[in-house]
Structure formats: structure tokens, C-alpha cells
Backbone as a printed PyTorch tensor [residue, N CA C, xyz], in Angstrom:
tensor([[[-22.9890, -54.9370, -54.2420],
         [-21.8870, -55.5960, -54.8920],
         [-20.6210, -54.7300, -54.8070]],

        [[-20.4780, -53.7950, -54.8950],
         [-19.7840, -52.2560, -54.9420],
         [-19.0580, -52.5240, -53.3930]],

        [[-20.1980, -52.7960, -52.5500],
         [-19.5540, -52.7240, -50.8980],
         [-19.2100, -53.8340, -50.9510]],

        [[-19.1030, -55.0460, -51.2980],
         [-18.4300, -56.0980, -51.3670],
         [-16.9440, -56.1740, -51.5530]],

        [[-16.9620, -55.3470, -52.9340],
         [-15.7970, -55.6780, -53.8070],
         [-14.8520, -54.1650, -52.8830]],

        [[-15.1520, -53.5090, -52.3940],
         [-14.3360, -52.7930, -51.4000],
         [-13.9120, -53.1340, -50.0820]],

        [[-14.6380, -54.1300, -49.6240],
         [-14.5650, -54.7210, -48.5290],
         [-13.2240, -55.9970, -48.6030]],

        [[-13.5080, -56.4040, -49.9560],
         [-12.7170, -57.3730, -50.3530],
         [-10.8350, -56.9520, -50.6630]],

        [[-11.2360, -55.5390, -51.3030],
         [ -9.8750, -54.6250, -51.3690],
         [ -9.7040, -54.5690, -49.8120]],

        [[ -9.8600, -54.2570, -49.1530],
         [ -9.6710, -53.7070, -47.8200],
         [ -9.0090, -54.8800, -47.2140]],

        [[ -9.7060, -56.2590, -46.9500],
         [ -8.9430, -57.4380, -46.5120],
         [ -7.9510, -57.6300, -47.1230]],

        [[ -7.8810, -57.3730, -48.8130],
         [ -6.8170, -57.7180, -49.4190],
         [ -5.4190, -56.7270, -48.6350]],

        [[ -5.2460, -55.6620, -48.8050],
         [ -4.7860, -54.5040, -48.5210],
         [ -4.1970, -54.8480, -47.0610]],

        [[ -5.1740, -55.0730, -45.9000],
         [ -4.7910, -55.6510, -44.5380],
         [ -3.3740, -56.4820, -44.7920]],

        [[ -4.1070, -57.6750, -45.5970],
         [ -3.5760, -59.1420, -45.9280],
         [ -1.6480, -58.7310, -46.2930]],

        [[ -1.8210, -57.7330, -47.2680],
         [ -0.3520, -57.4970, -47.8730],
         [  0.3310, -56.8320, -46.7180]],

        [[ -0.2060, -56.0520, -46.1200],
         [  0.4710, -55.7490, -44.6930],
         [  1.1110, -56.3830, -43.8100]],

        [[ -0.2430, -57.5720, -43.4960],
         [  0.2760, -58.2840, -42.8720],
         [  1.7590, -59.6420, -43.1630]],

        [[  1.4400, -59.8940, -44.3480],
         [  2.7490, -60.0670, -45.1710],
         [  3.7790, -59.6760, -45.0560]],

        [[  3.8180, -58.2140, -45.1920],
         [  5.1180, -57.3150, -45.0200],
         [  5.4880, -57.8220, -43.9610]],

        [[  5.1070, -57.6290, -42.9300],
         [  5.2080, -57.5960, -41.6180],
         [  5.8290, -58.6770, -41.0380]],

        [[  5.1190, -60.4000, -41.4470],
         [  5.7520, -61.1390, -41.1380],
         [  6.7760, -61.5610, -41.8590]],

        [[  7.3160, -60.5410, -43.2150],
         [  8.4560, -61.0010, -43.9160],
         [  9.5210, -60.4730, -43.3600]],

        [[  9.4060, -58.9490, -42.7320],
         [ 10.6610, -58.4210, -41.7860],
         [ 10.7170, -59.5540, -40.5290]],

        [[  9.8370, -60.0400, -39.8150],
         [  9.5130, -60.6970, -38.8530],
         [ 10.6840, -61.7310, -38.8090]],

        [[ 10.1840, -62.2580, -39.9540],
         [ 11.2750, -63.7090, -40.5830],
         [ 12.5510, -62.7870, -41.0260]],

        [[ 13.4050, -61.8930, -41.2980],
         [ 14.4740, -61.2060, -41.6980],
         [ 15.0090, -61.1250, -39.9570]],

        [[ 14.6000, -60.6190, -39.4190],
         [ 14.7340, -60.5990, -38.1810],
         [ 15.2220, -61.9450, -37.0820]],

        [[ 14.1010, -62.9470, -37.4940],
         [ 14.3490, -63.8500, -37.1120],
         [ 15.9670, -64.2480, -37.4940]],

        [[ 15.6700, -64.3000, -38.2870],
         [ 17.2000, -64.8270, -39.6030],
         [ 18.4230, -64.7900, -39.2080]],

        [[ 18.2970, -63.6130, -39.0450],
         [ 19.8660, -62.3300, -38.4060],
         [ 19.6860, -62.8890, -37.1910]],

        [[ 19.0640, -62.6900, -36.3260],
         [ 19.3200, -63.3030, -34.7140],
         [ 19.8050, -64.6450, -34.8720]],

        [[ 19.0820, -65.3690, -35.7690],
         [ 20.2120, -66.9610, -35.5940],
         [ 21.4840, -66.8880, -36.1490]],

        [[ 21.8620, -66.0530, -37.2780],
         [ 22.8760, -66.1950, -37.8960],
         [ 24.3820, -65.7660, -36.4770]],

        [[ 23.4510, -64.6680, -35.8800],
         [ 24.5090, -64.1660, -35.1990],
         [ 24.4770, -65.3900, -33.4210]],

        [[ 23.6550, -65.8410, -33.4580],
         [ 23.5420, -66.8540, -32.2800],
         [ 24.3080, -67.6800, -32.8200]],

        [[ 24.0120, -68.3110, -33.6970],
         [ 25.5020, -69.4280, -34.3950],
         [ 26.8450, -69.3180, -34.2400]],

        [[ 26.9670, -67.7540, -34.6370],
         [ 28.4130, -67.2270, -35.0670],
         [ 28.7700, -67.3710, -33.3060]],

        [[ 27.9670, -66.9640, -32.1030],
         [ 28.3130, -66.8510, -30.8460],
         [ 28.7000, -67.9100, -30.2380]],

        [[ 27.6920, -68.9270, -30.7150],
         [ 28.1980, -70.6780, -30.2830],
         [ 29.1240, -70.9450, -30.3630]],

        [[ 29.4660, -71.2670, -31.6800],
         [ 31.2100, -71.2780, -32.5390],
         [ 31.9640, -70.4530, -31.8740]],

        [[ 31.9910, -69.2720, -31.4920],
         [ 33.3580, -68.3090, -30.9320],
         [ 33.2980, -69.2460, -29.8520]],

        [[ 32.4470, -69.4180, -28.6840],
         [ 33.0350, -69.8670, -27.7300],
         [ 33.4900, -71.2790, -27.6490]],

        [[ 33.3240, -72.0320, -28.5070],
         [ 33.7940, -73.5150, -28.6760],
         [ 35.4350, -73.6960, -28.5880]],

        [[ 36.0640, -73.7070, -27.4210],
         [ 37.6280, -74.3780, -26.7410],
         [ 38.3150, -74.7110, -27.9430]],

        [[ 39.4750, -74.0910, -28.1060],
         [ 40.2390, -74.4900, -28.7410],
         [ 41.6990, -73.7390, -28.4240]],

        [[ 42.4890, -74.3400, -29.6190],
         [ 44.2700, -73.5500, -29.5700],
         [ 43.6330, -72.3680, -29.4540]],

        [[ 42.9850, -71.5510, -30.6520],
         [ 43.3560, -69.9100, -30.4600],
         [ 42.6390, -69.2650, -28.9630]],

        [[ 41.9360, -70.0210, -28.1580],
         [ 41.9980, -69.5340, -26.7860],
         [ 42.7570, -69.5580, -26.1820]],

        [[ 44.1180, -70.3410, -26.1090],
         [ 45.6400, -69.8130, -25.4010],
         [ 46.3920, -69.3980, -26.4910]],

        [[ 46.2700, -69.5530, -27.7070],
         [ 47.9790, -69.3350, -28.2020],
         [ 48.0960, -67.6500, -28.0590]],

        [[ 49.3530, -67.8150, -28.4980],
         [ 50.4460, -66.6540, -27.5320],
         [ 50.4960, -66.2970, -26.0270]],

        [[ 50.1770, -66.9330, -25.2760],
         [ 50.3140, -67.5120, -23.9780],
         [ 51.4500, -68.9510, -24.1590]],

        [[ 52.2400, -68.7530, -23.6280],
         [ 53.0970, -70.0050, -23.3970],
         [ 52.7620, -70.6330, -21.8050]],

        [[ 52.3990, -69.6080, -21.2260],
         [ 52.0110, -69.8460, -19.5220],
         [ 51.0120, -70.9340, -20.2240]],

        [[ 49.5270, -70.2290, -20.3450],
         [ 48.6380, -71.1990, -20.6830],
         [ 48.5770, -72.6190, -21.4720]],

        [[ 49.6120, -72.4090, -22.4540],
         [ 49.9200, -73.4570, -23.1870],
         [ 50.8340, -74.4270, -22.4060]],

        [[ 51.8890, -74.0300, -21.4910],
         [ 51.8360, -75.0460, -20.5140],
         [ 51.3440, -75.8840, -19.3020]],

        [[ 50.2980, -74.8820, -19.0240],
         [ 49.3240, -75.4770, -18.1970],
         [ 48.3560, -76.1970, -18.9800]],

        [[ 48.1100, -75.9710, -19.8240],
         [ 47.0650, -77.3690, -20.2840],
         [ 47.6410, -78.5150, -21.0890]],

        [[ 49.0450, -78.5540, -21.2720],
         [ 49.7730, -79.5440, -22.4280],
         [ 50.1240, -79.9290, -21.2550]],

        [[ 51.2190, -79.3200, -20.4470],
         [ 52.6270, -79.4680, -19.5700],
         [ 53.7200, -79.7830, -20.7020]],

        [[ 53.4630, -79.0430, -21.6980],
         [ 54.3640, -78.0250, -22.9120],
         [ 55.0460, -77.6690, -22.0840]],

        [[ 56.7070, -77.3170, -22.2320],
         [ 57.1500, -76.2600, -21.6080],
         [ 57.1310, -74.7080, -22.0540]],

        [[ 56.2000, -74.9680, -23.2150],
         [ 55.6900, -73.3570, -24.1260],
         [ 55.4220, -73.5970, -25.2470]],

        [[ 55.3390, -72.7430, -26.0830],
         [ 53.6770, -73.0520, -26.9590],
         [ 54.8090, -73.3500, -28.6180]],

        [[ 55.8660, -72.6900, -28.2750],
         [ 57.1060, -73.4280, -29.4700],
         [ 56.8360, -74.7100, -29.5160]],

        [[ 57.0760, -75.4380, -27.9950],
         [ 57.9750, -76.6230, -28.5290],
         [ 55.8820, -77.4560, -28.5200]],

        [[ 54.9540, -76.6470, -28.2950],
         [ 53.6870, -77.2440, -28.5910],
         [ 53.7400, -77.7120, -30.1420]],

        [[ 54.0780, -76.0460, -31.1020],
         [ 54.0470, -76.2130, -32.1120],
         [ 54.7220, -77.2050, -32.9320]],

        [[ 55.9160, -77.5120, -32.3520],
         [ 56.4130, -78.2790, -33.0050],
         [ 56.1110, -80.0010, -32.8830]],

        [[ 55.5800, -80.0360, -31.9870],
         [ 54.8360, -81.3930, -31.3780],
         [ 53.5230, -81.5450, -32.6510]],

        [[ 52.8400, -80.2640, -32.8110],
         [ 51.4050, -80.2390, -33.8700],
         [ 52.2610, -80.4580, -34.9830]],

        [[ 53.6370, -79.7560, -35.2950],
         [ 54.5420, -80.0040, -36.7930],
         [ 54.4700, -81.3740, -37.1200]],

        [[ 55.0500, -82.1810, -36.2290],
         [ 55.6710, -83.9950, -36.1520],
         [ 54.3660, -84.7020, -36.1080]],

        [[ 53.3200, -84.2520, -35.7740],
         [ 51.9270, -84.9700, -35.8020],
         [ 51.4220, -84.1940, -37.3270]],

        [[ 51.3090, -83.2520, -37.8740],
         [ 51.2790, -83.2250, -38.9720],
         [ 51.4410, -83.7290, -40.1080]],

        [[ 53.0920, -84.2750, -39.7300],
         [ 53.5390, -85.0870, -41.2080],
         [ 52.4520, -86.3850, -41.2830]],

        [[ 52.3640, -86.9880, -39.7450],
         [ 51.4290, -88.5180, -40.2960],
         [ 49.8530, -88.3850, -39.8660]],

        [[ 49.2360, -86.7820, -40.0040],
         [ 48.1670, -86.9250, -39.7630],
         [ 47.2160, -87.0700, -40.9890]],

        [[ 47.6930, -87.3100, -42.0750],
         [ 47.1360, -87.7580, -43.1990],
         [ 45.6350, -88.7380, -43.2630]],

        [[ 46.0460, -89.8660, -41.8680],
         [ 45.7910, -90.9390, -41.8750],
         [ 44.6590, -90.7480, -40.7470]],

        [[ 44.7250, -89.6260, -40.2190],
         [ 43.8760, -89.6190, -38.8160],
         [ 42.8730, -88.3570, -39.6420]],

        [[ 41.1190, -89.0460, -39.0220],
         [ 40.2000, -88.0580, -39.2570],
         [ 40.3180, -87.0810, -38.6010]],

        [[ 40.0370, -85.5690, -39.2210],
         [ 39.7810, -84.6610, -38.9720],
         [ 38.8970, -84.3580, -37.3650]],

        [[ 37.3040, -85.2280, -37.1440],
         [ 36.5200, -85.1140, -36.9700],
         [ 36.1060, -83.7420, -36.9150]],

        [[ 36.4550, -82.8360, -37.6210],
         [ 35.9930, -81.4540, -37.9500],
         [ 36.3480, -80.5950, -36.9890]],

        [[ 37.7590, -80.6880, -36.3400],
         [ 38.5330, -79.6840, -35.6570],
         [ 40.1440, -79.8380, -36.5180]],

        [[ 40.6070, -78.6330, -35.7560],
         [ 41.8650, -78.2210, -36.3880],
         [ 43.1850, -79.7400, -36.0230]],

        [[ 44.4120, -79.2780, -36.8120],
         [ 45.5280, -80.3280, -35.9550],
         [ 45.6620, -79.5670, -34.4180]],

        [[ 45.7160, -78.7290, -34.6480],
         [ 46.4640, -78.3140, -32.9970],
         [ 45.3300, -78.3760, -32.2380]],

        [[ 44.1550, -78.4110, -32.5100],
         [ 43.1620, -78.7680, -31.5090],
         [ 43.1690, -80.3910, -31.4650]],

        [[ 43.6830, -80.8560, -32.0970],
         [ 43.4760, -82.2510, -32.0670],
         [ 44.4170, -82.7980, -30.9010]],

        [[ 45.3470, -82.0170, -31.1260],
         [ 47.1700, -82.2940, -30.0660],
         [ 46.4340, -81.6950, -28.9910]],

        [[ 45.9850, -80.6430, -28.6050],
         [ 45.4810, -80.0290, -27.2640],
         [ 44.6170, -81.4500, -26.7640]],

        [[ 43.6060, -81.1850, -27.4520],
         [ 42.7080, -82.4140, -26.9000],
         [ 43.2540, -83.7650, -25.8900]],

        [[ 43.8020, -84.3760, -26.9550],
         [ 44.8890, -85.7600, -26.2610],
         [ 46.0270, -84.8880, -25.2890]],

        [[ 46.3930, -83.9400, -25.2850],
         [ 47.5300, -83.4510, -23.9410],
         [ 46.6330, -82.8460, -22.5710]],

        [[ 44.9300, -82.4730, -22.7090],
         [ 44.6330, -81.5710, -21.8140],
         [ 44.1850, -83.0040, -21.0160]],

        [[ 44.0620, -84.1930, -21.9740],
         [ 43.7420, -85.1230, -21.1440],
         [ 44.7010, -85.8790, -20.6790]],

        [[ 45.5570, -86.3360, -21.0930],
         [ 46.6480, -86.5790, -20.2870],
         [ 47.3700, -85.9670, -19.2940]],

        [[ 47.2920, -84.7320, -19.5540],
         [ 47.9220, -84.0000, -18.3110],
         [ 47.0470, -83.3580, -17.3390]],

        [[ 46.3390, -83.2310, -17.6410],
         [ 44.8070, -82.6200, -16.3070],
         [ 43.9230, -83.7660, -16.2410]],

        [[ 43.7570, -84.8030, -16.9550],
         [ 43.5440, -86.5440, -17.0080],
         [ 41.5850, -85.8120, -16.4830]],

        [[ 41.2020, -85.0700, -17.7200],
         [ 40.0430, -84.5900, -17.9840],
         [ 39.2090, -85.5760, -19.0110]],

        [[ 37.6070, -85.7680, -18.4920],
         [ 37.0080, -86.8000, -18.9000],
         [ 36.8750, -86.6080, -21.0590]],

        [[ 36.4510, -87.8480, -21.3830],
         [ 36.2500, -87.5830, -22.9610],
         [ 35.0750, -86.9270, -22.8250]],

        [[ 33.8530, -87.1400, -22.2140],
         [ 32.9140, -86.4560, -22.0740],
         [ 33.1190, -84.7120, -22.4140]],

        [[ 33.3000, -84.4510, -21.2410],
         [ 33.5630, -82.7970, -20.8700],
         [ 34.9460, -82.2550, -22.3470]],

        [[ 35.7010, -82.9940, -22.5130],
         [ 36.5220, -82.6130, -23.5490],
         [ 35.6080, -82.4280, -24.5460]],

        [[ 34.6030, -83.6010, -25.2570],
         [ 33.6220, -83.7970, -26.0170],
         [ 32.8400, -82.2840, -26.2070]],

        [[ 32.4530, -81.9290, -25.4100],
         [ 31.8370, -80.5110, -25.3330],
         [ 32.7110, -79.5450, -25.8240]],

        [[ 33.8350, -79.5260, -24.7120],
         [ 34.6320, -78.3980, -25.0020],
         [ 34.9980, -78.2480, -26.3390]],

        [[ 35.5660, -79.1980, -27.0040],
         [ 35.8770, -78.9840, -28.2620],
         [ 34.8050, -78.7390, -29.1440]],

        [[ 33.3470, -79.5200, -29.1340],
         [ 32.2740, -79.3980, -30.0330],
         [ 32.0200, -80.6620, -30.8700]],

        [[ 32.5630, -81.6650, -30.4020],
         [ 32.6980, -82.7280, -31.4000],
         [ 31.9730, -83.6670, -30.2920]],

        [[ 31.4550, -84.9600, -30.3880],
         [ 30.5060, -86.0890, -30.0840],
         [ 31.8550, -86.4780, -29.6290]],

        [[ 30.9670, -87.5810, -28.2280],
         [ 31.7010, -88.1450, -27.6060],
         [ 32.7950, -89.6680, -28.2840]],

        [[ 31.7720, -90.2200, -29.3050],
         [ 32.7520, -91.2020, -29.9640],
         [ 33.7280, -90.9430, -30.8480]],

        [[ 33.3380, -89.3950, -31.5180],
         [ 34.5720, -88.6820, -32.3310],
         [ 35.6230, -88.2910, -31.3580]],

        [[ 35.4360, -87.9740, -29.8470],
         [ 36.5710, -87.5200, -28.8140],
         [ 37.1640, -88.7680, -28.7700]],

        [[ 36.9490, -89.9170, -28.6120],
         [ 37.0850, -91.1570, -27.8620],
         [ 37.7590, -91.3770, -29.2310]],

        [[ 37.5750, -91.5410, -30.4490],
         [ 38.2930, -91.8560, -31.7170],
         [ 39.6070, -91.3550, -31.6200]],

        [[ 39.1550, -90.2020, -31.5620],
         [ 40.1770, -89.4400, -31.9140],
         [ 41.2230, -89.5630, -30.9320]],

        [[ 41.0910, -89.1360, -29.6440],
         [ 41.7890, -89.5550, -28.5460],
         [ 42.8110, -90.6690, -28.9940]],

        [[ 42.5530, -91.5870, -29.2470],
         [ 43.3600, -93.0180, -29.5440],
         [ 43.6170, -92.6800, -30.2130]],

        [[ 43.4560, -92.3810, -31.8710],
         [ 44.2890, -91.8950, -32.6700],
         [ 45.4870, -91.2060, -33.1050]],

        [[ 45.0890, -89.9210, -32.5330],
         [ 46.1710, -88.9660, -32.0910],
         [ 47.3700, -89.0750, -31.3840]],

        [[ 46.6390, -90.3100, -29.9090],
         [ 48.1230, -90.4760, -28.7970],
         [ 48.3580, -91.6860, -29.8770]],

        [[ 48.3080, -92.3220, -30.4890],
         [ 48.9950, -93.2720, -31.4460],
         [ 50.3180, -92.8490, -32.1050]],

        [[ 49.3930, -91.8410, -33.0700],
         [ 50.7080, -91.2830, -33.7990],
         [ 51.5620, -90.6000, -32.8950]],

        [[ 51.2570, -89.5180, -31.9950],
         [ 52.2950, -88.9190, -31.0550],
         [ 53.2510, -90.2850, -30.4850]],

        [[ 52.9830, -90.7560, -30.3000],
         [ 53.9450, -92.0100, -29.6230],
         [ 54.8050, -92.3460, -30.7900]],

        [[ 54.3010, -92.6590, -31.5220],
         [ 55.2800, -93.0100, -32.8720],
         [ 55.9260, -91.9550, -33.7820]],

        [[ 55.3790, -91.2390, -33.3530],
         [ 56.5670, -89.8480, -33.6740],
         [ 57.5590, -89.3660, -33.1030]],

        [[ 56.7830, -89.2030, -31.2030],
         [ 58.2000, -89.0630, -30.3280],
         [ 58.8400, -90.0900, -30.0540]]])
């Protein structure tokens, strides 16, 4: 009975080890996704990948520089009240509708680039060149 009940400590003892073990395991795990996430997100297309570039900002608007961009995101500002977010910025919203009009780049591939679903690009798209028209 004696060798039992030591035998039984002993598995137990293993058992908490093995516990430990797969609790750093899972800590580990954890941190690697947190920081795989954070990596996804950095590279997801947007304004702060050109701004302060005016070169760049006119090659993907045909902006003549990233001022008179801003002020294009200003005048779409006042009536973007009315237009969803779909969970990007305003000036990514203005990039979006100009990289396609002026490099006449699919909603698809925009869809990606930005991070948003293709019917939120396609929404939005119309939306956006709406108000820009009725602003400029």
C-alpha cells in the first residue's frame, strides 16, 4: 500500500511538471501570436506608407503633393459623417478611391491592400467618389 501511495506521488509530481510545462508552452504560444498580429497590421497599405513623400503621394493620387492630398482628406472630412468608416482611416479612405482612379487598380487587390472585404472596398469606393465630387 506504502508502494502504491508513492507511486501515486510520483505520477502526481510528473503530472505538475508536466503542467508547468505546457503552461509556458501556451505563454509562448501567446506572445508569438500577439506579435504575428501586430506584424499583419504593420504591413496592411495605407497613408502612413507614403506620407511625407509628396513624390509618392503623387504617384498614387496624381496629387500634385501630399498638401493639396491633405486638403482633399480636409473637404471629405467635413461630409464624411455620413460615410462608413469600414474600419480604415479618412485618408485611407481618399487614397483608396484615388489609387483607383488613377492607376484604375482592381477593388479586389485594393480589398487586400487596405485589409477590408471586397464589398466594404466596393461600398466604400462609391461612397467616397460621391462625396469627393460634391465637394470638388
Amino acid at each position: 500500500m506504502q508502494q502504491k501511495y508513492l507511486q501515486k506521488c510520483r505520477e502526481l509530481s510528473d503530472m505538475k511538471r508536466k503542467v508547468v510545462l505546457l503552461e509556458q508552452e501556451v505563454k509562448l504560444l501567446h506572445d508569438k501570436n500577439v506579435l504575428l498580429e501586430k506584424s499583419t497590421h504593420a504591413k496592411a497599405w495605407g497613408y502612413h506608407k507614403i506620407a511625407g513623400s509628396s513624390e509618392k503621394v503623387s504617384y498614387y493620387t496624381g496629387l500634385p503633393n501630399e498638401q493639396v492630398f491633405l486638403w482633399v482628406v480636409s473637404l471629405f472630412a467635413h461630409s464624411a459623417q455620413c460615410v462608413p468608416s469600414q474600419g480604415i482611416s479618412q485618408e485611407d479612405q481618399v487614397l483608396l478611391v484615388l489609387m483607383r482612379l488613377r492607376l484604375d487598380i482592381h477593388l479586389c487587390f485594393l480589398a487586400d491592400l487596405f485589409d477590408i472585404g471586397k464589398n466594404s472596398a466596393s461600398k466604400l469606393f462609391e461612397t467616397v467618389l460621391t462625396v469627393l465630387v460634391a465637394e470638388l
